[in-house]
JSON list of C-alpha atoms and ligand atoms in Angstrom, two decimals:
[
{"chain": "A", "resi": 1, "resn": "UNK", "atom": "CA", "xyz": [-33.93, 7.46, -3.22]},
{"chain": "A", "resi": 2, "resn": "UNK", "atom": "CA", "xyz": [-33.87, 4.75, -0.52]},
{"chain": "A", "resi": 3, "resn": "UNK", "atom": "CA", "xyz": [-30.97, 2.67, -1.74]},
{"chain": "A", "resi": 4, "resn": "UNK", "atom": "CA", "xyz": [-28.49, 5.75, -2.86]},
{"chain": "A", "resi": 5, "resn": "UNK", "atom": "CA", "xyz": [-25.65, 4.61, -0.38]},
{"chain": "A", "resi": 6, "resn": "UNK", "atom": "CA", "xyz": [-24.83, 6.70, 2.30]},
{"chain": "A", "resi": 7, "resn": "UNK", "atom": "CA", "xyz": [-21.87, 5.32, 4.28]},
{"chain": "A", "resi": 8, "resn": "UNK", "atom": "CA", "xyz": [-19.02, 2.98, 3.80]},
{"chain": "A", "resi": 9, "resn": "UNK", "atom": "CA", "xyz": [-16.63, 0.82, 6.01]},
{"chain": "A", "resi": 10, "resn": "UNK", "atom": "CA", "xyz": [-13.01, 0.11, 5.46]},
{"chain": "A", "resi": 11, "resn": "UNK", "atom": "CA", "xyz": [-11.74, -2.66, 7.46]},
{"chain": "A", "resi": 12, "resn": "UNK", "atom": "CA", "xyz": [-8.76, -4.09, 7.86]},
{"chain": "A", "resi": 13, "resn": "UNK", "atom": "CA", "xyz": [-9.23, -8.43, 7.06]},
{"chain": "A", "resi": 14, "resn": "UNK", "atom": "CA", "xyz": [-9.44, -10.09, 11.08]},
{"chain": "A", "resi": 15, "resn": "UNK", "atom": "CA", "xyz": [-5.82, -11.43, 10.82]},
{"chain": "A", "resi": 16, "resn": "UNK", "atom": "CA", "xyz": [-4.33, -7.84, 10.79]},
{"chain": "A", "resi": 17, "resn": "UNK", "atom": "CA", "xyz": [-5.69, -7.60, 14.34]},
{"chain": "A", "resi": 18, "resn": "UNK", "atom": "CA", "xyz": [-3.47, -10.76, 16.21]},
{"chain": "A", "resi": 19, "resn": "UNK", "atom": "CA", "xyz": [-0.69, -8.73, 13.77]},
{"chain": "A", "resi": 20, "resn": "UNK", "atom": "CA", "xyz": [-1.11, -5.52, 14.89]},
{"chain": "A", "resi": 21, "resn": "UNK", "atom": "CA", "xyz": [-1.70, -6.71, 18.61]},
{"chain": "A", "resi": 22, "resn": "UNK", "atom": "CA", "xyz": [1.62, -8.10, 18.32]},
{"chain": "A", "resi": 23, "resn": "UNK", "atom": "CA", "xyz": [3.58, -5.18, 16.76]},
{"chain": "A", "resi": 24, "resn": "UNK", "atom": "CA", "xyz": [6.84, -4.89, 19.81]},
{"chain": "A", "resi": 25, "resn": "UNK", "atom": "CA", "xyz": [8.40, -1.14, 20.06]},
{"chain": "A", "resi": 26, "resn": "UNK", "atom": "CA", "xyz": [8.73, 0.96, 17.63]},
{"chain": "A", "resi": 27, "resn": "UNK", "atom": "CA", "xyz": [10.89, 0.13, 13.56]},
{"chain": "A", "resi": 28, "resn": "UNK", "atom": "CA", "xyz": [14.04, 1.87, 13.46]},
{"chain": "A", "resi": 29, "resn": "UNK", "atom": "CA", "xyz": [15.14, 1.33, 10.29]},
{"chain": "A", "resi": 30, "resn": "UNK", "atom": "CA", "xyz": [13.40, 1.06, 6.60]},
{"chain": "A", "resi": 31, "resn": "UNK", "atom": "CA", "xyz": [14.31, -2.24, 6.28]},
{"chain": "A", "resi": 32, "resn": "UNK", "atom": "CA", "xyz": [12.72, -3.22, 9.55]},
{"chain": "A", "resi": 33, "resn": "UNK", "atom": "CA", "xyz": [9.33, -1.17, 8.79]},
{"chain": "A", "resi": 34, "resn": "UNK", "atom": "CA", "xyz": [9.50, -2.52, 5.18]},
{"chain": "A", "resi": 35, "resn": "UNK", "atom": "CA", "xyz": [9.70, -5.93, 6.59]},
{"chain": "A", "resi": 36, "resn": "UNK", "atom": "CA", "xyz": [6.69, -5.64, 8.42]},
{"chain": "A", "resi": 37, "resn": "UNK", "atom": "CA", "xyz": [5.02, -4.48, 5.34]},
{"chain": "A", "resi": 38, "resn": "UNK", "atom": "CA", "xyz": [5.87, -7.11, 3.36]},
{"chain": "A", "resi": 39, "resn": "UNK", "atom": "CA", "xyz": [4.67, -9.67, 6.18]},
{"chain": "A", "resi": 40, "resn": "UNK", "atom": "CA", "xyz": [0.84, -8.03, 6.06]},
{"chain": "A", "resi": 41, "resn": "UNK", "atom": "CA", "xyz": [1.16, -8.47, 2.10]},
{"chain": "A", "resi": 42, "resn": "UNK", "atom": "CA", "xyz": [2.14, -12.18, 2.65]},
{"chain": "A", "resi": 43, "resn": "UNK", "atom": "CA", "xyz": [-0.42, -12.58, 5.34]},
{"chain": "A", "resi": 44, "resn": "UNK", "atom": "CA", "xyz": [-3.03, -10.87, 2.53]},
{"chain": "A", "resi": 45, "resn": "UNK", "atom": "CA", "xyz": [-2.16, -13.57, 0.29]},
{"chain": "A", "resi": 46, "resn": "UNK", "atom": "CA", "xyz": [-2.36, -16.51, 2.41]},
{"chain": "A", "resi": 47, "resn": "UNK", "atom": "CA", "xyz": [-5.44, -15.73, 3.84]},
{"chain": "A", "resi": 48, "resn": "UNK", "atom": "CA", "xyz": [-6.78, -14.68, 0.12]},
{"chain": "A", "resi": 49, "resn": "UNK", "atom": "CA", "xyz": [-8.42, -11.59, 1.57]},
{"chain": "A", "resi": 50, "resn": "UNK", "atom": "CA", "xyz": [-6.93, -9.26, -1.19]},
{"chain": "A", "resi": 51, "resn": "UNK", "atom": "CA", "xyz": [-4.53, -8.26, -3.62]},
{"chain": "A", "resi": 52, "resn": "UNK", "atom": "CA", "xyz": [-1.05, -8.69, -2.24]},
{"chain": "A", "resi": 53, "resn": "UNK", "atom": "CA", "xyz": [-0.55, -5.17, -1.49]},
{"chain": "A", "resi": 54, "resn": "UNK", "atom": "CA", "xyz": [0.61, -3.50, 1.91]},
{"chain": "A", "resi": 55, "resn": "UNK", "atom": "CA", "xyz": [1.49, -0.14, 3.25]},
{"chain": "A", "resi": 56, "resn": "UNK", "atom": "CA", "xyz": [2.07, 1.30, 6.36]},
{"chain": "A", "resi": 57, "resn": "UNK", "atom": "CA", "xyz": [2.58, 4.62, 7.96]},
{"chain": "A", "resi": 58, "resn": "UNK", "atom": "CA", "xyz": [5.02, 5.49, 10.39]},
{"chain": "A", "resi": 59, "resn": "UNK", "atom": "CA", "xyz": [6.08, 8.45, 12.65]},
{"chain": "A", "resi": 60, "resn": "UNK", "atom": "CA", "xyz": [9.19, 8.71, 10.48]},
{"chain": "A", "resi": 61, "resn": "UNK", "atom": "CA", "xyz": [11.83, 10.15, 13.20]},
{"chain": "A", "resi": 62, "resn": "UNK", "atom": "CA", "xyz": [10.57, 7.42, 16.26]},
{"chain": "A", "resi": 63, "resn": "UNK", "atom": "CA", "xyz": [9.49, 4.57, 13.96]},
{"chain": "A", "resi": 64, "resn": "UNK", "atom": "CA", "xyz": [6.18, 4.15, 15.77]},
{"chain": "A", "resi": 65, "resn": "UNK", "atom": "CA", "xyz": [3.36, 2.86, 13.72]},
{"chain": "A", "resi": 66, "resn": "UNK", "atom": "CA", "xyz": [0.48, 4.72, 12.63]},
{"chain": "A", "resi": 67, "resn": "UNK", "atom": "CA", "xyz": [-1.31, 2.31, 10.71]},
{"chain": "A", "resi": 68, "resn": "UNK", "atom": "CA", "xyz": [-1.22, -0.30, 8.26]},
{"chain": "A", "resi": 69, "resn": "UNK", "atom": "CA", "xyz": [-3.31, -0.85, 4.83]},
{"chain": "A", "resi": 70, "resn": "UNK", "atom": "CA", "xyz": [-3.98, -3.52, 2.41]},
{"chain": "A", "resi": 71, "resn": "UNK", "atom": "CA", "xyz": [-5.42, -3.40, -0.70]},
{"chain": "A", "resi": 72, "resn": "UNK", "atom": "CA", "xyz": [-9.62, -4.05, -0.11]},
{"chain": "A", "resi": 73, "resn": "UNK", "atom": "CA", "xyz": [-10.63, -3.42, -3.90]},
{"chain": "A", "resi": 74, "resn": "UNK", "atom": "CA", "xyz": [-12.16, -6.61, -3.99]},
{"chain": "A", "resi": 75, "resn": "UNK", "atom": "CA", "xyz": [-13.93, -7.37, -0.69]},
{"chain": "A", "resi": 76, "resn": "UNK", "atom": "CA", "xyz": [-15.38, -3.82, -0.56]},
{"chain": "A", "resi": 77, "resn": "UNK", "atom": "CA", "xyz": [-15.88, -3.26, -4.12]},
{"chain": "A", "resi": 78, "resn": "UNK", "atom": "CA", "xyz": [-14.16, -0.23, -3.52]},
{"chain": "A", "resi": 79, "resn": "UNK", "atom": "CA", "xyz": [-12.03, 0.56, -6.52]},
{"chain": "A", "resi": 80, "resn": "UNK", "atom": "CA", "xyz": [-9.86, 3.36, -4.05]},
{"chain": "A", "resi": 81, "resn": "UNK", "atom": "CA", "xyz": [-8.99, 1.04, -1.87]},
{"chain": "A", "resi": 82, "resn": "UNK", "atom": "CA", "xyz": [-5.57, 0.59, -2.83]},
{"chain": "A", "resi": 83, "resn": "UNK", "atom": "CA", "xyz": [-3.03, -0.44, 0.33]},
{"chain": "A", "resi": 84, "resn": "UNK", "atom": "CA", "xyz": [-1.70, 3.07, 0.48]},
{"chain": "A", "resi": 85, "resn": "UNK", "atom": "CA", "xyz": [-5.10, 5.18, 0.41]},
{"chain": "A", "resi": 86, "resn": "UNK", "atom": "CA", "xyz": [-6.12, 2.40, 3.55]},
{"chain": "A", "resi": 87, "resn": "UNK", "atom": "CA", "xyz": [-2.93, 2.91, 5.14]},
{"chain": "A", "resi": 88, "resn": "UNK", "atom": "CA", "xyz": [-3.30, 7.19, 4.61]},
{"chain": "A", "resi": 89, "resn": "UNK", "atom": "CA", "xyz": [-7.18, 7.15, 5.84]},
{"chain": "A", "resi": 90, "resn": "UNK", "atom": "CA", "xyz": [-6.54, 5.00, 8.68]},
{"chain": "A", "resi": 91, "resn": "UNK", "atom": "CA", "xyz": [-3.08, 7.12, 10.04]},
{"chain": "A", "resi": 92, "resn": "UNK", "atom": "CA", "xyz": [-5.57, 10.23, 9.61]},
{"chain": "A", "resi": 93, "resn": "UNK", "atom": "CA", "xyz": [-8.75, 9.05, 10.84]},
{"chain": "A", "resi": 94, "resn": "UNK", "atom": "CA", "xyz": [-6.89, 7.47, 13.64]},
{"chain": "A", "resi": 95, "resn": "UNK", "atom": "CA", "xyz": [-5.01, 10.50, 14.71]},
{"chain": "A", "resi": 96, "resn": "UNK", "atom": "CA", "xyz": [-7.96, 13.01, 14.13]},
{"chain": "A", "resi": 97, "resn": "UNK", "atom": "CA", "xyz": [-6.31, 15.32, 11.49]},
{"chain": "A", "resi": 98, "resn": "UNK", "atom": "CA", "xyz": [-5.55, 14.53, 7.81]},
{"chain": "A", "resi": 99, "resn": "UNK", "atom": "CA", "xyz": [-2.47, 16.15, 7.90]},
{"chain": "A", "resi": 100, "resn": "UNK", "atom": "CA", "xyz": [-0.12, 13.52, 8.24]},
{"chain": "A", "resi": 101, "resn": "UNK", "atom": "CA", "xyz": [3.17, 16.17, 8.38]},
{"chain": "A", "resi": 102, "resn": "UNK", "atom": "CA", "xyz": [2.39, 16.83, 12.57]},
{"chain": "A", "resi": 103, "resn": "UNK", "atom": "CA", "xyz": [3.85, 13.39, 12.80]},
{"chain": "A", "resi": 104, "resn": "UNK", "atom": "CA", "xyz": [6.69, 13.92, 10.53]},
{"chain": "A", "resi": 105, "resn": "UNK", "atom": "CA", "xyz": [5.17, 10.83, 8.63]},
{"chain": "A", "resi": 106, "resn": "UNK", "atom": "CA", "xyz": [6.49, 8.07, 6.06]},
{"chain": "A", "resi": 107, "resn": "UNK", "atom": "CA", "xyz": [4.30, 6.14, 4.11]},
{"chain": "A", "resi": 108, "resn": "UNK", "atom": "CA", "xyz": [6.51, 2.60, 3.50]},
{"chain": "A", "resi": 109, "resn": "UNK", "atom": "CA", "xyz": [4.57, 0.63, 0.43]},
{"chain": "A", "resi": 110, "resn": "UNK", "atom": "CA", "xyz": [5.24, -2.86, -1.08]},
{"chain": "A", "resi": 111, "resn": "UNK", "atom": "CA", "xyz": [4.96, -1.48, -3.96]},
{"chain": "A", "resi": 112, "resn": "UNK", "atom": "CA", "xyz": [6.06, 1.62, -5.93]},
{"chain": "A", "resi": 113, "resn": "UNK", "atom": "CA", "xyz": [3.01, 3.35, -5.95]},
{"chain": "A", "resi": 114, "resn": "UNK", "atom": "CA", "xyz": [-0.06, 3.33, -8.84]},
{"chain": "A", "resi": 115, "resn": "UNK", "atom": "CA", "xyz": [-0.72, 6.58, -11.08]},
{"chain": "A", "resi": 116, "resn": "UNK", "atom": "CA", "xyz": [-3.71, 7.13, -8.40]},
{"chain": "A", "resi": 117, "resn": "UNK", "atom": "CA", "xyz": [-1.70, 6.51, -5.19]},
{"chain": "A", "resi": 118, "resn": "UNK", "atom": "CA", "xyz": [1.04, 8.99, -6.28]},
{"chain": "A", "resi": 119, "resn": "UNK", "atom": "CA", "xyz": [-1.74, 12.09, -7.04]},
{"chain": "A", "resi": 120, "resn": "UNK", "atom": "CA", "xyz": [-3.26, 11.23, -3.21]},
{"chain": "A", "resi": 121, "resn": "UNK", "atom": "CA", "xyz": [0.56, 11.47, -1.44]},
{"chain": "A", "resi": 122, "resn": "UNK", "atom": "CA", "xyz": [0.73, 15.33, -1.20]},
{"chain": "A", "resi": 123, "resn": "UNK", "atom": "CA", "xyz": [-2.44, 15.89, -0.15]},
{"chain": "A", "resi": 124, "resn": "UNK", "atom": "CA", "xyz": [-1.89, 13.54, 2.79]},
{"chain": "A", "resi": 125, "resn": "UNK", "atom": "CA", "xyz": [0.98, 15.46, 4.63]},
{"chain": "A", "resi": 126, "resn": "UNK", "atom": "CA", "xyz": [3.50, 12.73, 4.17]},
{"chain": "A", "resi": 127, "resn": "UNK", "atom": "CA", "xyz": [7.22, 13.79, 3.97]},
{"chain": "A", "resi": 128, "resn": "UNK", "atom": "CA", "xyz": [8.53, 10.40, 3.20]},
{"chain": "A", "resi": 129, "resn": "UNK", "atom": "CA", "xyz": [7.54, 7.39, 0.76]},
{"chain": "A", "resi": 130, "resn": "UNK", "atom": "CA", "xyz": [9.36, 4.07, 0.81]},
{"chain": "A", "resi": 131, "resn": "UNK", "atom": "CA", "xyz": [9.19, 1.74, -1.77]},
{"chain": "A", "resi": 132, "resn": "UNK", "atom": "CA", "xyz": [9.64, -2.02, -2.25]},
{"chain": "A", "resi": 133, "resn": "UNK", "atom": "CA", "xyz": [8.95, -3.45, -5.65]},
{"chain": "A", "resi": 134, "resn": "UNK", "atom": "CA", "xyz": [10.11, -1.39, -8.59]},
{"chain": "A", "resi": 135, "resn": "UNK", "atom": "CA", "xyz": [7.17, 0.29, -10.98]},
{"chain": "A", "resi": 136, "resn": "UNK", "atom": "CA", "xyz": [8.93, -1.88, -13.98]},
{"chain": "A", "resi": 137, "resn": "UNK", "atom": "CA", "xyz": [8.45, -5.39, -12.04]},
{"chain": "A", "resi": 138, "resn": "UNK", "atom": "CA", "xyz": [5.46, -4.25, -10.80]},
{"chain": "A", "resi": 139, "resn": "UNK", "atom": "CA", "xyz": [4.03, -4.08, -14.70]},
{"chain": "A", "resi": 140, "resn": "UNK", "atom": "CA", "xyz": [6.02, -7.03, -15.99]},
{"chain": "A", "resi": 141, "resn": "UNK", "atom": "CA", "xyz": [4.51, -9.54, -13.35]},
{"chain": "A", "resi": 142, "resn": "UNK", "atom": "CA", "xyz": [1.43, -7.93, -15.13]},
{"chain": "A", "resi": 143, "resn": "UNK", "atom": "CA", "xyz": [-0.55, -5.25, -12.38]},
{"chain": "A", "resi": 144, "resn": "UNK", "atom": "CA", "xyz": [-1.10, -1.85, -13.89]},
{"chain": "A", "resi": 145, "resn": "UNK", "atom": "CA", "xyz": [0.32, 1.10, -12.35]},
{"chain": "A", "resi": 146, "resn": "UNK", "atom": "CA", "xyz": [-1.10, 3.55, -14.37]},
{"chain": "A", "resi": 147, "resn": "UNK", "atom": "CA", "xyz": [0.29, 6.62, -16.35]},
{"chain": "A", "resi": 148, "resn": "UNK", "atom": "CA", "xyz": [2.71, 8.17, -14.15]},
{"chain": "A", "resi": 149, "resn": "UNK", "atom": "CA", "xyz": [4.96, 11.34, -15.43]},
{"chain": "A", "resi": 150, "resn": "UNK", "atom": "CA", "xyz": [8.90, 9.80, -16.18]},
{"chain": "A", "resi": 151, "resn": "UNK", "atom": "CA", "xyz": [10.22, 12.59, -13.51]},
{"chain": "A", "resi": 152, "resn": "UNK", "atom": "CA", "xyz": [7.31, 11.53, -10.13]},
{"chain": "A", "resi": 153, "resn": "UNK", "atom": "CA", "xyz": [10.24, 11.17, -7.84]},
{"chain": "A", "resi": 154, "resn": "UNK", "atom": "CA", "xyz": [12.11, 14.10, -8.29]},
{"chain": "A", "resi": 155, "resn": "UNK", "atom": "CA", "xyz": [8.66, 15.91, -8.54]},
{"chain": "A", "resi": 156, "resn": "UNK", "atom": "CA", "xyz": [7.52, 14.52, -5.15]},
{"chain": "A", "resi": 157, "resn": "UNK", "atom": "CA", "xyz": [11.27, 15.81, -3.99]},
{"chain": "A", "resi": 158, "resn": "UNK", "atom": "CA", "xyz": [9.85, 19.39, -5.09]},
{"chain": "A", "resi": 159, "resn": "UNK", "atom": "CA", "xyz": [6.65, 18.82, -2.38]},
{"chain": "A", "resi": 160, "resn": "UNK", "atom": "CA", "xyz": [8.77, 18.20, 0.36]},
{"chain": "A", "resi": 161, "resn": "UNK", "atom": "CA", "xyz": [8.36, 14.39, -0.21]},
{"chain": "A", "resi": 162, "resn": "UNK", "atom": "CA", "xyz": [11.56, 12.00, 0.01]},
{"chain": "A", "resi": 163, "resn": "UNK", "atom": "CA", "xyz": [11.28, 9.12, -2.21]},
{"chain": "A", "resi": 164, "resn": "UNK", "atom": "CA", "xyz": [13.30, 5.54, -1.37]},
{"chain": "A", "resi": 165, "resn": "UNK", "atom": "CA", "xyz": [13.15, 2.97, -3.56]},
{"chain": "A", "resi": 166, "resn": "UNK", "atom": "CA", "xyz": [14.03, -0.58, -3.87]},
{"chain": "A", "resi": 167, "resn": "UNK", "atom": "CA", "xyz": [13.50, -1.38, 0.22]},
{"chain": "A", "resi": 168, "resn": "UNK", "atom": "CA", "xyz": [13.73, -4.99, 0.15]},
{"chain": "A", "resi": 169, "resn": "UNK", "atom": "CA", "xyz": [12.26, -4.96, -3.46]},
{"chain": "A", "resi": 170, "resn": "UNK", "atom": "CA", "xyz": [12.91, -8.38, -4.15]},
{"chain": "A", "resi": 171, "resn": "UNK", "atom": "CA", "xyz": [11.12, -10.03, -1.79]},
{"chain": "A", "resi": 172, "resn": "UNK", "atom": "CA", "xyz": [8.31, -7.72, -2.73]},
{"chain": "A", "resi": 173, "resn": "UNK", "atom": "CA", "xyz": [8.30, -8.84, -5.96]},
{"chain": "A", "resi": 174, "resn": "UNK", "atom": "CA", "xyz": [8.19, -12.62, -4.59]},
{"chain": "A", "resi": 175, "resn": "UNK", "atom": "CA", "xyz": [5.04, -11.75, -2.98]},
{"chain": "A", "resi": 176, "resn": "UNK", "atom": "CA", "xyz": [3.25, -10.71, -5.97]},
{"chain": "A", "resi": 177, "resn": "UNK", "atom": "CA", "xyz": [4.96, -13.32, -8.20]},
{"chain": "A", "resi": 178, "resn": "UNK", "atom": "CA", "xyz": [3.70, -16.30, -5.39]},
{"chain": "A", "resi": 179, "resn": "UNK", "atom": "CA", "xyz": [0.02, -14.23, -5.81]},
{"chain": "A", "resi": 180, "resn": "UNK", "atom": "CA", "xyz": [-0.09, -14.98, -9.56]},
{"chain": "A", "resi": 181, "resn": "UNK", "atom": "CA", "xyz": [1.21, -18.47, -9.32]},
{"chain": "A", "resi": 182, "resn": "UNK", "atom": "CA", "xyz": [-1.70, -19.28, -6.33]},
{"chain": "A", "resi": 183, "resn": "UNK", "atom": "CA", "xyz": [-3.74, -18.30, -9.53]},
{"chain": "A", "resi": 184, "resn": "UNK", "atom": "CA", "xyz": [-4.97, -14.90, -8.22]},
{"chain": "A", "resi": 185, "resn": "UNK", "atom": "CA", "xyz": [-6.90, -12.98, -10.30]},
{"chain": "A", "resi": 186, "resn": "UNK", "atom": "CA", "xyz": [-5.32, -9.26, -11.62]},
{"chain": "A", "resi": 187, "resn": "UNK", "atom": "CA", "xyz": [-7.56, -7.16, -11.88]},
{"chain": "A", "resi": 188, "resn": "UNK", "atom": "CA", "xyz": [-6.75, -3.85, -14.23]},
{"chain": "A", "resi": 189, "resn": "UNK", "atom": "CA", "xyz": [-8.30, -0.57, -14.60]},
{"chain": "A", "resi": 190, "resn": "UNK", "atom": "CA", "xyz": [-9.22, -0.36, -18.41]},
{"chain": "A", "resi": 191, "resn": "UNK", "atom": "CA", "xyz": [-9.06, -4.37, -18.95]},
{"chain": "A", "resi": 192, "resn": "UNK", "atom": "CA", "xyz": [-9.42, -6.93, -16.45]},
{"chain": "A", "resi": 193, "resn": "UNK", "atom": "CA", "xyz": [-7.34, -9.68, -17.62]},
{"chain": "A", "resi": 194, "resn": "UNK", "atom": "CA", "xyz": [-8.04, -12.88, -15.24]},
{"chain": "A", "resi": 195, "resn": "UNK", "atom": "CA", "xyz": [-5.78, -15.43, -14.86]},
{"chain": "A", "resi": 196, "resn": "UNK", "atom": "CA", "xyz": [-7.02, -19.19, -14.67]},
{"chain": "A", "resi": 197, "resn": "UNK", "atom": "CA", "xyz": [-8.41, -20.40, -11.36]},
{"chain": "A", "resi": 198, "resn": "UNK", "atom": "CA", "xyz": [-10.08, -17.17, -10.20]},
{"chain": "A", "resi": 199, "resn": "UNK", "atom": "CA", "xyz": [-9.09, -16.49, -6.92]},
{"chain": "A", "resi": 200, "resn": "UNK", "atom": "CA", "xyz": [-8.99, -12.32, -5.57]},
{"chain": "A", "resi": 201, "resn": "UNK", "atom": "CA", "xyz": [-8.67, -9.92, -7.21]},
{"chain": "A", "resi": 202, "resn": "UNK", "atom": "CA", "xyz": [-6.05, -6.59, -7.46]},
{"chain": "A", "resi": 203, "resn": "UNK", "atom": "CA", "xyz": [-5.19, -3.60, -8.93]},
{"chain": "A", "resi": 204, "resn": "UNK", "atom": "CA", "xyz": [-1.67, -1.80, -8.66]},
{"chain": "A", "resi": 205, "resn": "UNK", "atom": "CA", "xyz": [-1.19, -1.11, -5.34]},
{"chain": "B", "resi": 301, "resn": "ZN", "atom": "ZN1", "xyz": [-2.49, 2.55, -5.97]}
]
């Protein structure tokens, strides 16, 4: 059947590359490899090429990046494509393996990660997750993170996976909260529910 798809492209938006060109030396600290998340989320926003979601992966012991992901939902109509999936296929495509763990690596996410983004983390070698925005803001600003089990941290904890939450969390939540006042559009798994003026759109993550 000639137009059964066969290939697809996930690209970071053409302002990640004058960001990533001018990433300096490696982030020490959480806070300073949070802070770079949280300026690709704004930088998401303002250019209104996605949902204001960002992740990154970094070599956890040097701090040396790995990649970076936003979420592309909308401009690939690719309903995957949340930041952290981007951020885990680019760190394994770009390394060659898609075991993360030969790099010691830490997935740092705006946002505490959707129902879907929490099933893909121990498949993806990753023996760290840091968190901005709380799960509870996340759904009262109105995004949908899914059903997620009460106990996901400690269960992560059991795969070797160190959970730390509330990284700069409330400027995290600003950047979502200055997404829904631009009037960009939330997009939900079981019920879209725009908001007025259109604009992107998101889900969780
Ligand atoms: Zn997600």
């Amino acid at each position: 059947v000639a137009d059964v798809p066969r290939a697809l492209q996930l690209r970071l938006p053409a302002w990640a590359d004058e960001l990533l060109d001018g990433v300096d030396g490696p982030f020490a600290a959480v806070e300073e490899r949070m802070a770079f998340v949280l300026e690709a989320a704004r930088r998401h926003v303002d250019h209104g090429t996605g949902g204001p979601f960002a992740a990154a992966v970094f070599e956890r012991p040097s701090g040396r990046l790995l990649s970076l992901g936003v979420n592309l939902v909308v401009p690939t109509s690719v309903s995957v494509a949340h930041a952290e999936i981007v951020a885990l296929a680019l760190a394994g495509a770009g390394a060659g393996t898609f075991d993360l763990g030969a790099f010691d690596a830490e997935l740092v996410t705006s946002a505490e990660p959707c129902a879907m983004c929490l099933g893909a983390l121990p498949w993806s070698g990753i023996n760290s997750l840091v968190c901005g925005v709380r799960d509870a803001a996340i759904r009262e600003i109105g995004f949908d993170e899914g059903h997620k089990p009460a106990d996901w941290v400690e269960a992560l904890g059991d795969r070797g996976i160190a959970v730390t939450l509330d990284v700069h969390g409330e400027e995290a939540a600003a950047v979502l909260r200055a997404y829904v006042a631009a009037g960009g559009v939330i997009y939900n798994g079981a019920e879209p529910a725009e908001l007025p003026d259109g604009g992107g759109g998101v889900t969780g993550g």
